[in-house]
């Protein structure tokens, strides 16, 4: 994570005041993708890369924002919401402020300086990290602690839906809000209950491979998948009235009624139903220290996302092929929304160097780009640095 001292100094040089410091992590998901908006299960960890917000109160009702990455100072007024969807990082900040106010948090004006080592557009949830860090900063400056961490996460999701225009699920905000060091979180996205599962194995490492690929169709295809799942729910409800979401459908039920679904919708539903089972099984495997089984479930999850949900891409598939052929790798899969971004690998410590080398070499040879590869432990959720 970025050093705090230079950020304090930088803040002082811009705003002439001493800031308070807040941060929230990016995330990788071990298993359970495209399940959150189907009321299902996810098993993410918070990563060590974080977004930092240095913040101080202002006497007026303005919020001034600057980023160390984009040094133009921007500002907005708490009482006059600016236009939505300007397609910039400021949308997340202003969206979060509006979303908090809509929940009755009485915000004060603020000076903010943002710094981050979570890459943007890499599928590591840089936006949720920004929302959670800004959200906690604004609530704390205002001395208003009424929102729980879960409510903060929901406020972030609302900011994305209403202000930014991304119809995301709740996984990214929840793990950025609730992440725990050395634990994965098993999250039930219907009840929003998060159960920590110890995840610090001597000798086993999480290695993230950022392909640096970002497909333009990611967000339109994401919305299309959501609609296909809804179509599946509607068709299945005709014969299974208890079904509120795909979470409520068992595999035997899906198989029995598959003929009611188009080929595409059947495949999407098949992914979600089996992915929920894999996620529950993965949490069990992790708590029993069965890394071989966890790894097997990760690879099965990738295949399902690739073949049935069709959200992978050649670069991600190549990274998984390379990893699964490498000795000492328990499992590998794409992580997050797909169409580019990262793979997550669970690797024996002694295999980290050879896997990293094989991934760099082969991705560059086949696609001409150099992936960014790093290891991470499970880290903590949003917090103030006191
Ligand atoms: C994106 C969304 C999440 C989730 C994942 C896929 O990261 O923001 O809510 O749907 O894709 O699991």
Short mmCIF file of N, CA and C in Angstrom, two decimals, residues 30 43-45 182-185 196-201 280-291 293-294 297 346:
data_model
loop_
_atom_site.label_atom_id
_atom_site.label_comp_id
_atom_site.label_asym_id
_atom_site.label_seq_id
_atom_site.Cartn_x
_atom_site.Cartn_y
_atom_site.Cartn_z
N UNK A 30 -12.50 -15.71 -4.84
CA UNK A 30 -11.93 -17.06 -4.99
C UNK A 30 -12.86 -17.97 -5.79
N UNK A 43 -17.27 -15.86 -2.46
CA UNK A 43 -16.19 -16.14 -1.50
C UNK A 43 -14.95 -15.28 -1.85
N UNK A 44 -15.05 -13.97 -1.63
CA UNK A 44 -13.92 -13.10 -1.98
C UNK A 44 -12.94 -12.89 -0.83
N UNK A 45 -11.76 -12.36 -1.17
CA UNK A 45 -10.84 -11.81 -0.16
C UNK A 45 -10.56 -10.35 -0.54
N UNK A 182 -6.31 -12.14 6.65
CA UNK A 182 -6.13 -13.60 6.73
C UNK A 182 -7.44 -14.39 6.74
N UNK A 183 -8.49 -13.79 6.21
CA UNK A 183 -9.77 -14.50 6.08
C UNK A 183 -10.40 -14.22 4.71
N UNK A 184 -11.03 -15.25 4.15
CA UNK A 184 -11.96 -15.01 3.05
C UNK A 184 -13.32 -14.76 3.69
N UNK A 185 -14.24 -14.15 2.94
CA UNK A 185 -15.60 -13.98 3.48
C UNK A 185 -16.57 -14.79 2.63
N UNK A 196 -16.63 -15.06 8.13
CA UNK A 196 -15.19 -15.16 7.85
C UNK A 196 -14.72 -16.62 7.84
N UNK A 197 -13.93 -16.97 6.85
CA UNK A 197 -13.33 -18.31 6.79
C UNK A 197 -11.81 -18.12 6.82
N UNK A 198 -11.12 -18.67 7.84
CA UNK A 198 -9.68 -18.45 7.94
C UNK A 198 -8.96 -18.79 6.63
N UNK A 199 -8.09 -17.91 6.21
CA UNK A 199 -7.42 -18.12 4.93
C UNK A 199 -5.98 -17.60 5.01
N UNK A 200 -5.20 -18.26 5.84
CA UNK A 200 -3.77 -17.96 5.89
C UNK A 200 -3.10 -19.30 5.99
N UNK A 201 -2.68 -19.82 4.86
CA UNK A 201 -2.09 -21.15 4.84
C UNK A 201 -0.59 -21.03 4.66
N UNK A 280 -20.40 -22.83 -2.00
CA UNK A 280 -20.63 -23.44 -0.69
C UNK A 280 -19.60 -24.54 -0.43
N UNK A 281 -19.33 -25.33 -1.46
CA UNK A 281 -18.35 -26.42 -1.31
C UNK A 281 -16.95 -25.84 -1.09
N UNK A 282 -16.64 -24.73 -1.75
CA UNK A 282 -15.31 -24.13 -1.62
C UNK A 282 -15.11 -23.60 -0.19
N UNK A 283 -16.14 -22.99 0.38
CA UNK A 283 -16.01 -22.49 1.76
C UNK A 283 -15.78 -23.67 2.71
N UNK A 284 -16.47 -24.77 2.43
CA UNK A 284 -16.27 -25.98 3.25
C UNK A 284 -14.84 -26.49 3.10
N UNK A 285 -14.38 -26.58 1.86
CA UNK A 285 -13.03 -27.10 1.60
C UNK A 285 -11.99 -26.22 2.30
N UNK A 286 -12.19 -24.92 2.23
CA UNK A 286 -11.24 -24.00 2.86
C UNK A 286 -11.22 -24.20 4.38
N UNK A 287 -12.42 -24.33 4.95
CA UNK A 287 -12.43 -24.48 6.42
C UNK A 287 -11.87 -25.84 6.83
N UNK A 288 -11.86 -26.81 5.90
CA UNK A 288 -11.26 -28.12 6.23
C UNK A 288 -9.81 -28.19 5.76
N UNK A 289 -9.28 -27.06 5.29
CA UNK A 289 -7.88 -27.01 4.87
C UNK A 289 -7.61 -27.87 3.64
N UNK A 290 -8.64 -28.11 2.85
CA UNK A 290 -8.48 -28.98 1.68
C UNK A 290 -8.22 -28.10 0.44
N UNK A 291 -6.98 -27.69 0.28
CA UNK A 291 -6.66 -26.76 -0.81
C UNK A 291 -6.77 -27.42 -2.18
N UNK A 293 -9.05 -29.54 -3.08
CA UNK A 293 -10.46 -29.47 -3.45
C UNK A 293 -10.86 -28.04 -3.81
N UNK A 294 -10.37 -27.08 -3.03
CA UNK A 294 -10.66 -25.68 -3.35
C UNK A 294 -10.14 -25.35 -4.76
N UNK A 297 -12.34 -26.80 -7.45
CA UNK A 297 -13.58 -26.02 -7.59
C UNK A 297 -13.32 -24.72 -8.35
N UNK A 346 -4.26 -20.08 -6.87
CA UNK A 346 -3.88 -20.54 -5.55
C UNK A 346 -2.68 -21.47 -5.74
#
